[in-house]
Amino acid sequence: MTIFNVRLDDDLVDSVKPGDRVVVVGMYRPYTSSDNRAGGGNGFQTILLVNHVHQPQMSVKVPRLFPALEDELRRFALRHQSRSPDGVLRVLSQSVAPTIYGLTAEKKAVLLLMAGGVERVAHHSHIRGDINVLLVGEPSTAKSQLLRFVLGAVPHALSTTGKGSSGVGLTAAVTVDQYSNERSLSAGAMVLADRGILCVDEFDKMSPGDRVAMHEAMEQQTVTIAKAGISASLNAR
């Protein structure tokens, strides 16, 4: 897999935000940055000059389930709901990390985390539907294994550790573009996991200052940056 810079100019600027999944069409070309010219280097770097951006998630429609499958799911819900009020939740939670014994309440919490809630917008006020879960327990009680199951089951999930993460790495950082020497924002883990799940292992190893950087994303689902003359609000849903 080749990793290179992607550049958007003119009317394409701010057409997408960090964390969006897009399909871009452009021209693949080499260039020499100012750093190479100043240092006397003769190596070329590569860049993709974009002339079209397509956002698949903007036009994706959820297909309707087959009638037979829909009837089967309805019978499943009615059968288990009649036995106990939380029958459906209990049965589905047994499929969460089935190799781990016990942890019934924890598996239910993880299942609700993956399913999410319902977002509501009323009177210009946004109420988040996402659920933040904090697992606290003794060592070797399968906390990290539950996180690994979420990473394998959810299509858009990222993982990080408390000791190897900083506040800038979780939110956003200001970087200098080698092509134009302009300052730009580099999205952090919480922004890249927009509309997904971010698993932070060893949360207690984080410094208090880095932990505070996560509060806004967990409460308001946004990351606000005001650094080096750049003021932006990024989605972290």
JSON list of N, CA and C in Angstrom, two decimals, residues 4-67:
[
{"chain": "A", "resi": 4, "resn": "PHE", "atom": "N", "xyz": [0.62, 8.60, 0.21]},
{"chain": "A", "resi": 4, "resn": "PHE", "atom": "CA", "xyz": [1.10, 9.86, -0.30]},
{"chain": "A", "resi": 4, "resn": "PHE", "atom": "C", "xyz": [0.11, 10.95, 0.07]},
{"chain": "A", "resi": 5, "resn": "ASN", "atom": "N", "xyz": [0.53, 12.19, -0.14]},
{"chain": "A", "resi": 5, "resn": "ASN", "atom": "CA", "xyz": [-0.31, 13.34, 0.21]},
{"chain": "A", "resi": 5, "resn": "ASN", "atom": "C", "xyz": [-1.36, 13.57, -0.86]},
{"chain": "A", "resi": 6, "resn": "VAL", "atom": "N", "xyz": [-2.52, 14.02, -0.41]},
{"chain": "A", "resi": 6, "resn": "VAL", "atom": "CA", "xyz": [-3.62, 14.36, -1.31]},
{"chain": "A", "resi": 6, "resn": "VAL", "atom": "C", "xyz": [-3.90, 15.85, -1.15]},
{"chain": "A", "resi": 7, "resn": "ARG", "atom": "N", "xyz": [-3.94, 16.58, -2.27]},
{"chain": "A", "resi": 7, "resn": "ARG", "atom": "CA", "xyz": [-4.10, 18.04, -2.22]},
{"chain": "A", "resi": 7, "resn": "ARG", "atom": "C", "xyz": [-5.40, 18.45, -2.91]},
{"chain": "A", "resi": 8, "resn": "LEU", "atom": "N", "xyz": [-6.20, 19.29, -2.24]},
{"chain": "A", "resi": 8, "resn": "LEU", "atom": "CA", "xyz": [-7.44, 19.83, -2.78]},
{"chain": "A", "resi": 8, "resn": "LEU", "atom": "C", "xyz": [-7.30, 21.34, -2.87]},
{"chain": "A", "resi": 9, "resn": "ASP", "atom": "N", "xyz": [-7.61, 21.90, -4.04]},
{"chain": "A", "resi": 9, "resn": "ASP", "atom": "CA", "xyz": [-7.47, 23.33, -4.27]},
{"chain": "A", "resi": 9, "resn": "ASP", "atom": "C", "xyz": [-8.81, 23.95, -4.63]},
{"chain": "A", "resi": 10, "resn": "ASP", "atom": "N", "xyz": [-8.85, 25.29, -4.56]},
{"chain": "A", "resi": 10, "resn": "ASP", "atom": "CA", "xyz": [-9.97, 26.11, -5.04]},
{"chain": "A", "resi": 10, "resn": "ASP", "atom": "C", "xyz": [-11.28, 25.69, -4.39]},
{"chain": "A", "resi": 11, "resn": "ASP", "atom": "N", "xyz": [-12.29, 25.32, -5.21]},
{"chain": "A", "resi": 11, "resn": "ASP", "atom": "CA", "xyz": [-13.63, 25.05, -4.68]},
{"chain": "A", "resi": 11, "resn": "ASP", "atom": "C", "xyz": [-13.72, 23.74, -3.93]},
{"chain": "A", "resi": 12, "resn": "LEU", "atom": "N", "xyz": [-12.69, 22.90, -4.01]},
{"chain": "A", "resi": 12, "resn": "LEU", "atom": "CA", "xyz": [-12.72, 21.63, -3.28]},
{"chain": "A", "resi": 12, "resn": "LEU", "atom": "C", "xyz": [-12.28, 21.78, -1.83]},
{"chain": "A", "resi": 13, "resn": "VAL", "atom": "N", "xyz": [-11.74, 22.94, -1.49]},
{"chain": "A", "resi": 13, "resn": "VAL", "atom": "CA", "xyz": [-11.29, 23.17, -0.11]},
{"chain": "A", "resi": 13, "resn": "VAL", "atom": "C", "xyz": [-12.50, 23.17, 0.82]},
{"chain": "A", "resi": 14, "resn": "ASP", "atom": "N", "xyz": [-12.39, 22.47, 1.93]},
{"chain": "A", "resi": 14, "resn": "ASP", "atom": "CA", "xyz": [-13.45, 22.36, 2.95]},
{"chain": "A", "resi": 14, "resn": "ASP", "atom": "C", "xyz": [-14.69, 21.63, 2.44]},
{"chain": "A", "resi": 15, "resn": "SER", "atom": "N", "xyz": [-14.57, 20.92, 1.31]},
{"chain": "A", "resi": 15, "resn": "SER", "atom": "CA", "xyz": [-15.72, 20.13, 0.83]},
{"chain": "A", "resi": 15, "resn": "SER", "atom": "C", "xyz": [-15.89, 18.86, 1.65]},
{"chain": "A", "resi": 16, "resn": "VAL", "atom": "N", "xyz": [-14.85, 18.40, 2.30]},
{"chain": "A", "resi": 16, "resn": "VAL", "atom": "CA", "xyz": [-14.93, 17.23, 3.18]},
{"chain": "A", "resi": 16, "resn": "VAL", "atom": "C", "xyz": [-14.25, 17.58, 4.48]},
{"chain": "A", "resi": 17, "resn": "LYS", "atom": "N", "xyz": [-14.54, 16.80, 5.50]},
{"chain": "A", "resi": 17, "resn": "LYS", "atom": "CA", "xyz": [-13.95, 16.99, 6.80]},
{"chain": "A", "resi": 17, "resn": "LYS", "atom": "C", "xyz": [-13.19, 15.74, 7.21]},
{"chain": "A", "resi": 18, "resn": "PRO", "atom": "N", "xyz": [-12.21, 15.88, 8.10]},
{"chain": "A", "resi": 18, "resn": "PRO", "atom": "CA", "xyz": [-11.49, 14.69, 8.58]},
{"chain": "A", "resi": 18, "resn": "PRO", "atom": "C", "xyz": [-12.45, 13.67, 9.17]},
{"chain": "A", "resi": 19, "resn": "GLY", "atom": "N", "xyz": [-12.25, 12.42, 8.82]},
{"chain": "A", "resi": 19, "resn": "GLY", "atom": "CA", "xyz": [-13.12, 11.35, 9.27]},
{"chain": "A", "resi": 19, "resn": "GLY", "atom": "C", "xyz": [-14.10, 10.89, 8.21]},
{"chain": "A", "resi": 20, "resn": "ASP", "atom": "N", "xyz": [-14.32, 11.72, 7.15]},
{"chain": "A", "resi": 20, "resn": "ASP", "atom": "CA", "xyz": [-15.21, 11.32, 6.08]},
{"chain": "A", "resi": 20, "resn": "ASP", "atom": "C", "xyz": [-14.55, 10.26, 5.20]},
{"chain": "A", "resi": 21, "resn": "ARG", "atom": "N", "xyz": [-15.37, 9.33, 4.70]},
{"chain": "A", "resi": 21, "resn": "ARG", "atom": "CA", "xyz": [-14.89, 8.31, 3.76]},
{"chain": "A", "resi": 21, "resn": "ARG", "atom": "C", "xyz": [-15.26, 8.77, 2.37]},
{"chain": "A", "resi": 22, "resn": "VAL", "atom": "N", "xyz": [-14.27, 9.03, 1.53]},
{"chain": "A", "resi": 22, "resn": "VAL", "atom": "CA", "xyz": [-14.52, 9.61, 0.22]},
{"chain": "A", "resi": 22, "resn": "VAL", "atom": "C", "xyz": [-13.77, 8.83, -0.85]},
{"chain": "A", "resi": 23, "resn": "VAL", "atom": "N", "xyz": [-14.21, 9.04, -2.09]},
{"chain": "A", "resi": 23, "resn": "VAL", "atom": "CA", "xyz": [-13.53, 8.52, -3.28]},
{"chain": "A", "resi": 23, "resn": "VAL", "atom": "C", "xyz": [-13.06, 9.72, -4.08]},
{"chain": "A", "resi": 24, "resn": "VAL", "atom": "N", "xyz": [-11.76, 9.82, -4.33]},
{"chain": "A", "resi": 24, "resn": "VAL", "atom": "CA", "xyz": [-11.20, 10.97, -5.02]},
{"chain": "A", "resi": 24, "resn": "VAL", "atom": "C", "xyz": [-10.65, 10.55, -6.37]},
{"chain": "A", "resi": 25, "resn": "VAL", "atom": "N", "xyz": [-10.71, 11.49, -7.32]},
{"chain": "A", "resi": 25, "resn": "VAL", "atom": "CA", "xyz": [-10.15, 11.31, -8.66]},
{"chain": "A", "resi": 25, "resn": "VAL", "atom": "C", "xyz": [-9.20, 12.46, -8.90]},
{"chain": "A", "resi": 26, "resn": "GLY", "atom": "N", "xyz": [-7.99, 12.15, -9.33]},
{"chain": "A", "resi": 26, "resn": "GLY", "atom": "CA", "xyz": [-7.02, 13.21, -9.51]},
{"chain": "A", "resi": 26, "resn": "GLY", "atom": "C", "xyz": [-5.84, 12.76, -10.35]},
{"chain": "A", "resi": 27, "resn": "MET", "atom": "N", "xyz": [-4.81, 13.59, -10.35]},
{"chain": "A", "resi": 27, "resn": "MET", "atom": "CA", "xyz": [-3.60, 13.33, -11.15]},
{"chain": "A", "resi": 27, "resn": "MET", "atom": "C", "xyz": [-2.45, 13.02, -10.21]},
{"chain": "A", "resi": 28, "resn": "TYR", "atom": "N", "xyz": [-1.82, 11.91, -10.45]},
{"chain": "A", "resi": 28, "resn": "TYR", "atom": "CA", "xyz": [-0.70, 11.44, -9.63]},
{"chain": "A", "resi": 28, "resn": "TYR", "atom": "C", "xyz": [0.58, 11.99, -10.24]},
{"chain": "A", "resi": 29, "resn": "ARG", "atom": "N", "xyz": [1.31, 12.78, -9.46]},
{"chain": "A", "resi": 29, "resn": "ARG", "atom": "CA", "xyz": [2.50, 13.42, -10.03]},
{"chain": "A", "resi": 29, "resn": "ARG", "atom": "C", "xyz": [3.58, 13.56, -8.98]},
{"chain": "A", "resi": 30, "resn": "PRO", "atom": "N", "xyz": [4.83, 13.59, -9.39]},
{"chain": "A", "resi": 30, "resn": "PRO", "atom": "CA", "xyz": [5.94, 13.84, -8.45]},
{"chain": "A", "resi": 30, "resn": "PRO", "atom": "C", "xyz": [6.17, 15.33, -8.29]},
{"chain": "A", "resi": 31, "resn": "TYR", "atom": "N", "xyz": [6.79, 15.72, -7.20]},
{"chain": "A", "resi": 31, "resn": "TYR", "atom": "CA", "xyz": [7.15, 17.10, -6.98]},
{"chain": "A", "resi": 31, "resn": "TYR", "atom": "C", "xyz": [8.32, 17.15, -6.03]},
{"chain": "A", "resi": 32, "resn": "THR", "atom": "N", "xyz": [8.98, 18.29, -6.00]},
{"chain": "A", "resi": 32, "resn": "THR", "atom": "CA", "xyz": [10.11, 18.52, -5.10]},
{"chain": "A", "resi": 32, "resn": "THR", "atom": "C", "xyz": [9.70, 19.60, -4.13]},
{"chain": "A", "resi": 33, "resn": "SER", "atom": "N", "xyz": [9.73, 19.27, -2.84]},
{"chain": "A", "resi": 33, "resn": "SER", "atom": "CA", "xyz": [9.32, 20.24, -1.83]},
{"chain": "A", "resi": 33, "resn": "SER", "atom": "C", "xyz": [10.42, 21.26, -1.61]},
{"chain": "A", "resi": 34, "resn": "SER", "atom": "N", "xyz": [10.05, 22.35, -0.94]},
{"chain": "A", "resi": 34, "resn": "SER", "atom": "CA", "xyz": [11.03, 23.39, -0.65]},
{"chain": "A", "resi": 34, "resn": "SER", "atom": "C", "xyz": [12.12, 22.90, 0.30]},
{"chain": "A", "resi": 35, "resn": "ASP", "atom": "N", "xyz": [11.77, 21.91, 1.16]},
{"chain": "A", "resi": 35, "resn": "ASP", "atom": "CA", "xyz": [12.78, 21.38, 2.08]},
{"chain": "A", "resi": 35, "resn": "ASP", "atom": "C", "xyz": [13.88, 20.66, 1.32]},
{"chain": "A", "resi": 36, "resn": "ASN", "atom": "N", "xyz": [13.52, 19.93, 0.26]},
{"chain": "A", "resi": 36, "resn": "ASN", "atom": "CA", "xyz": [14.54, 19.25, -0.53]},
{"chain": "A", "resi": 36, "resn": "ASN", "atom": "C", "xyz": [15.41, 20.24, -1.29]},
{"chain": "A", "resi": 37, "resn": "ARG", "atom": "N", "xyz": [14.79, 21.31, -1.81]},
{"chain": "A", "resi": 37, "resn": "ARG", "atom": "CA", "xyz": [15.58, 22.31, -2.53]},
{"chain": "A", "resi": 37, "resn": "ARG", "atom": "C", "xyz": [16.54, 23.02, -1.60]},
{"chain": "A", "resi": 38, "resn": "ALA", "atom": "N", "xyz": [16.07, 23.32, -0.39]},
{"chain": "A", "resi": 38, "resn": "ALA", "atom": "CA", "xyz": [16.95, 24.03, 0.55]},
{"chain": "A", "resi": 38, "resn": "ALA", "atom": "C", "xyz": [18.08, 23.13, 1.03]},
{"chain": "A", "resi": 39, "resn": "GLY", "atom": "N", "xyz": [17.79, 21.86, 1.20]},
{"chain": "A", "resi": 39, "resn": "GLY", "atom": "CA", "xyz": [18.81, 20.95, 1.70]},
{"chain": "A", "resi": 39, "resn": "GLY", "atom": "C", "xyz": [19.66, 20.33, 0.61]},
{"chain": "A", "resi": 40, "resn": "GLY", "atom": "N", "xyz": [19.36, 20.67, -0.63]},
{"chain": "A", "resi": 40, "resn": "GLY", "atom": "CA", "xyz": [20.17, 20.11, -1.72]},
{"chain": "A", "resi": 40, "resn": "GLY", "atom": "C", "xyz": [19.82, 18.68, -2.05]},
{"chain": "A", "resi": 41, "resn": "GLY", "atom": "N", "xyz": [18.68, 18.18, -1.59]},
{"chain": "A", "resi": 41, "resn": "GLY", "atom": "CA", "xyz": [18.31, 16.81, -1.90]},
{"chain": "A", "resi": 41, "resn": "GLY", "atom": "C", "xyz": [17.77, 16.68, -3.32]},
{"chain": "A", "resi": 42, "resn": "ASN", "atom": "N", "xyz": [17.91, 15.52, -3.90]},
{"chain": "A", "resi": 42, "resn": "ASN", "atom": "CA", "xyz": [17.43, 15.29, -5.26]},
{"chain": "A", "resi": 42, "resn": "ASN", "atom": "C", "xyz": [16.32, 14.25, -5.29]},
{"chain": "A", "resi": 43, "resn": "GLY", "atom": "N", "xyz": [15.75, 13.90, -4.15]},
{"chain": "A", "resi": 43, "resn": "GLY", "atom": "CA", "xyz": [14.68, 12.92, -4.12]},
{"chain": "A", "resi": 43, "resn": "GLY", "atom": "C", "xyz": [13.33, 13.57, -4.40]},
{"chain": "A", "resi": 44, "resn": "PHE", "atom": "N", "xyz": [12.48, 12.83, -5.12]},
{"chain": "A", "resi": 44, "resn": "PHE", "atom": "CA", "xyz": [11.16, 13.32, -5.45]},
{"chain": "A", "resi": 44, "resn": "PHE", "atom": "C", "xyz": [10.14, 12.67, -4.52]},
{"chain": "A", "resi": 45, "resn": "GLN", "atom": "N", "xyz": [9.13, 13.46, -4.17]},
{"chain": "A", "resi": 45, "resn": "GLN", "atom": "CA", "xyz": [7.99, 12.95, -3.44]},
{"chain": "A", "resi": 45, "resn": "GLN", "atom": "C", "xyz": [6.79, 12.91, -4.38]},
{"chain": "A", "resi": 46, "resn": "THR", "atom": "N", "xyz": [5.73, 12.25, -3.92]},
{"chain": "A", "resi": 46, "resn": "THR", "atom": "CA", "xyz": [4.56, 12.09, -4.77]},
{"chain": "A", "resi": 46, "resn": "THR", "atom": "C", "xyz": [3.36, 12.76, -4.12]},
{"chain": "A", "resi": 47, "resn": "ILE", "atom": "N", "xyz": [2.45, 13.22, -4.96]},
{"chain": "A", "resi": 47, "resn": "ILE", "atom": "CA", "xyz": [1.26, 13.90, -4.49]},
{"chain": "A", "resi": 47, "resn": "ILE", "atom": "C", "xyz": [0.12, 13.59, -5.47]},
{"chain": "A", "resi": 48, "resn": "LEU", "atom": "N", "xyz": [-1.08, 13.62, -4.96]},
{"chain": "A", "resi": 48, "resn": "LEU", "atom": "CA", "xyz": [-2.27, 13.42, -5.78]},
{"chain": "A", "resi": 48, "resn": "LEU", "atom": "C", "xyz": [-3.05, 14.73, -5.83]},
{"chain": "A", "resi": 49, "resn": "LEU", "atom": "N", "xyz": [-3.08, 15.36, -7.01]},
{"chain": "A", "resi": 49, "resn": "LEU", "atom": "CA", "xyz": [-3.84, 16.59, -7.20]},
{"chain": "A", "resi": 49, "resn": "LEU", "atom": "C", "xyz": [-5.27, 16.22, -7.54]},
{"chain": "A", "resi": 50, "resn": "VAL", "atom": "N", "xyz": [-6.19, 16.49, -6.65]},
{"chain": "A", "resi": 50, "resn": "VAL", "atom": "CA", "xyz": [-7.57, 16.03, -6.77]},
{"chain": "A", "resi": 50, "resn": "VAL", "atom": "C", "xyz": [-8.38, 17.03, -7.58]},
{"chain": "A", "resi": 51, "resn": "ASN", "atom": "N", "xyz": [-9.21, 16.50, -8.51]},
{"chain": "A", "resi": 51, "resn": "ASN", "atom": "CA", "xyz": [-10.13, 17.36, -9.25]},
{"chain": "A", "resi": 51, "resn": "ASN", "atom": "C", "xyz": [-11.59, 16.95, -9.08]},
{"chain": "A", "resi": 52, "resn": "HIS", "atom": "N", "xyz": [-11.84, 15.87, -8.31]},
{"chain": "A", "resi": 52, "resn": "HIS", "atom": "CA", "xyz": [-13.23, 15.46, -8.04]},
{"chain": "A", "resi": 52, "resn": "HIS", "atom": "C", "xyz": [-13.26, 14.65, -6.76]},
{"chain": "A", "resi": 53, "resn": "VAL", "atom": "N", "xyz": [-14.27, 14.93, -5.94]},
{"chain": "A", "resi": 53, "resn": "VAL", "atom": "CA", "xyz": [-14.45, 14.22, -4.67]},
{"chain": "A", "resi": 53, "resn": "VAL", "atom": "C", "xyz": [-15.87, 13.68, -4.63]},
{"chain": "A", "resi": 54, "resn": "HIS", "atom": "N", "xyz": [-15.99, 12.40, -4.34]},
{"chain": "A", "resi": 54, "resn": "HIS", "atom": "CA", "xyz": [-17.31, 11.76, -4.23]},
{"chain": "A", "resi": 54, "resn": "HIS", "atom": "C", "xyz": [-17.44, 11.19, -2.82]},
{"chain": "A", "resi": 55, "resn": "GLN", "atom": "N", "xyz": [-18.58, 11.48, -2.18]},
{"chain": "A", "resi": 55, "resn": "GLN", "atom": "CA", "xyz": [-18.85, 11.01, -0.84]},
{"chain": "A", "resi": 55, "resn": "GLN", "atom": "C", "xyz": [-19.90, 9.91, -0.91]},
{"chain": "A", "resi": 56, "resn": "PRO", "atom": "N", "xyz": [-19.49, 8.65, -0.84]},
{"chain": "A", "resi": 56, "resn": "PRO", "atom": "CA", "xyz": [-20.48, 7.56, -0.96]},
{"chain": "A", "resi": 56, "resn": "PRO", "atom": "C", "xyz": [-21.51, 7.57, 0.16]},
{"chain": "A", "resi": 57, "resn": "GLN", "atom": "N", "xyz": [-21.10, 7.97, 1.37]},
{"chain": "A", "resi": 57, "resn": "GLN", "atom": "CA", "xyz": [-22.05, 7.91, 2.48]},
{"chain": "A", "resi": 57, "resn": "GLN", "atom": "C", "xyz": [-23.19, 8.90, 2.32]},
{"chain": "A", "resi": 58, "resn": "MET", "atom": "N", "xyz": [-23.04, 9.90, 1.44]},
{"chain": "A", "resi": 58, "resn": "MET", "atom": "CA", "xyz": [-24.11, 10.86, 1.25]},
{"chain": "A", "resi": 58, "resn": "MET", "atom": "C", "xyz": [-25.26, 10.29, 0.43]},
{"chain": "A", "resi": 59, "resn": "SER", "atom": "N", "xyz": [-24.99, 9.26, -0.39]},
{"chain": "A", "resi": 59, "resn": "SER", "atom": "CA", "xyz": [-26.01, 8.75, -1.29]},
{"chain": "A", "resi": 59, "resn": "SER", "atom": "C", "xyz": [-26.34, 7.29, -1.02]},
{"chain": "A", "resi": 60, "resn": "VAL", "atom": "N", "xyz": [-25.78, 6.71, 0.03]},
{"chain": "A", "resi": 60, "resn": "VAL", "atom": "CA", "xyz": [-26.04, 5.31, 0.31]},
{"chain": "A", "resi": 60, "resn": "VAL", "atom": "C", "xyz": [-27.42, 5.17, 0.95]},
{"chain": "A", "resi": 61, "resn": "LYS", "atom": "N", "xyz": [-28.20, 4.26, 0.44]},
{"chain": "A", "resi": 61, "resn": "LYS", "atom": "CA", "xyz": [-29.52, 3.98, 0.99]},
{"chain": "A", "resi": 61, "resn": "LYS", "atom": "C", "xyz": [-29.52, 2.60, 1.62]},
{"chain": "A", "resi": 62, "resn": "VAL", "atom": "N", "xyz": [-30.11, 2.49, 2.78]},
{"chain": "A", "resi": 62, "resn": "VAL", "atom": "CA", "xyz": [-30.16, 1.21, 3.48]},
{"chain": "A", "resi": 62, "resn": "VAL", "atom": "C", "xyz": [-31.20, 0.33, 2.79]},
{"chain": "A", "resi": 63, "resn": "PRO", "atom": "N", "xyz": [-30.82, -0.82, 2.26]},
{"chain": "A", "resi": 63, "resn": "PRO", "atom": "CA", "xyz": [-31.80, -1.66, 1.57]},
{"chain": "A", "resi": 63, "resn": "PRO", "atom": "C", "xyz": [-32.78, -2.28, 2.56]},
{"chain": "A", "resi": 64, "resn": "ARG", "atom": "N", "xyz": [-33.98, -2.50, 2.10]},
{"chain": "A", "resi": 64, "resn": "ARG", "atom": "CA", "xyz": [-35.00, -3.11, 2.94]},
{"chain": "A", "resi": 64, "resn": "ARG", "atom": "C", "xyz": [-34.71, -4.60, 3.07]},
{"chain": "A", "resi": 65, "resn": "LEU", "atom": "N", "xyz": [-34.93, -5.12, 4.26]},
{"chain": "A", "resi": 65, "resn": "LEU", "atom": "CA", "xyz": [-34.67, -6.54, 4.50]},
{"chain": "A", "resi": 65, "resn": "LEU", "atom": "C", "xyz": [-35.65, -7.40, 3.69]},
{"chain": "A", "resi": 66, "resn": "PHE", "atom": "N", "xyz": [-35.22, -8.61, 3.42]},
{"chain": "A", "resi": 66, "resn": "PHE", "atom": "CA", "xyz": [-36.10, -9.55, 2.75]},
{"chain": "A", "resi": 66, "resn": "PHE", "atom": "C", "xyz": [-37.30, -9.85, 3.66]},
{"chain": "A", "resi": 67, "resn": "PRO", "atom": "N", "xyz": [-38.47, -10.04, 3.09]},
{"chain": "A", "resi": 67, "resn": "PRO", "atom": "CA", "xyz": [-39.65, -10.32, 3.94]},
{"chain": "A", "resi": 67, "resn": "PRO", "atom": "C", "xyz": [-39.47, -11.54, 4.82]}
]
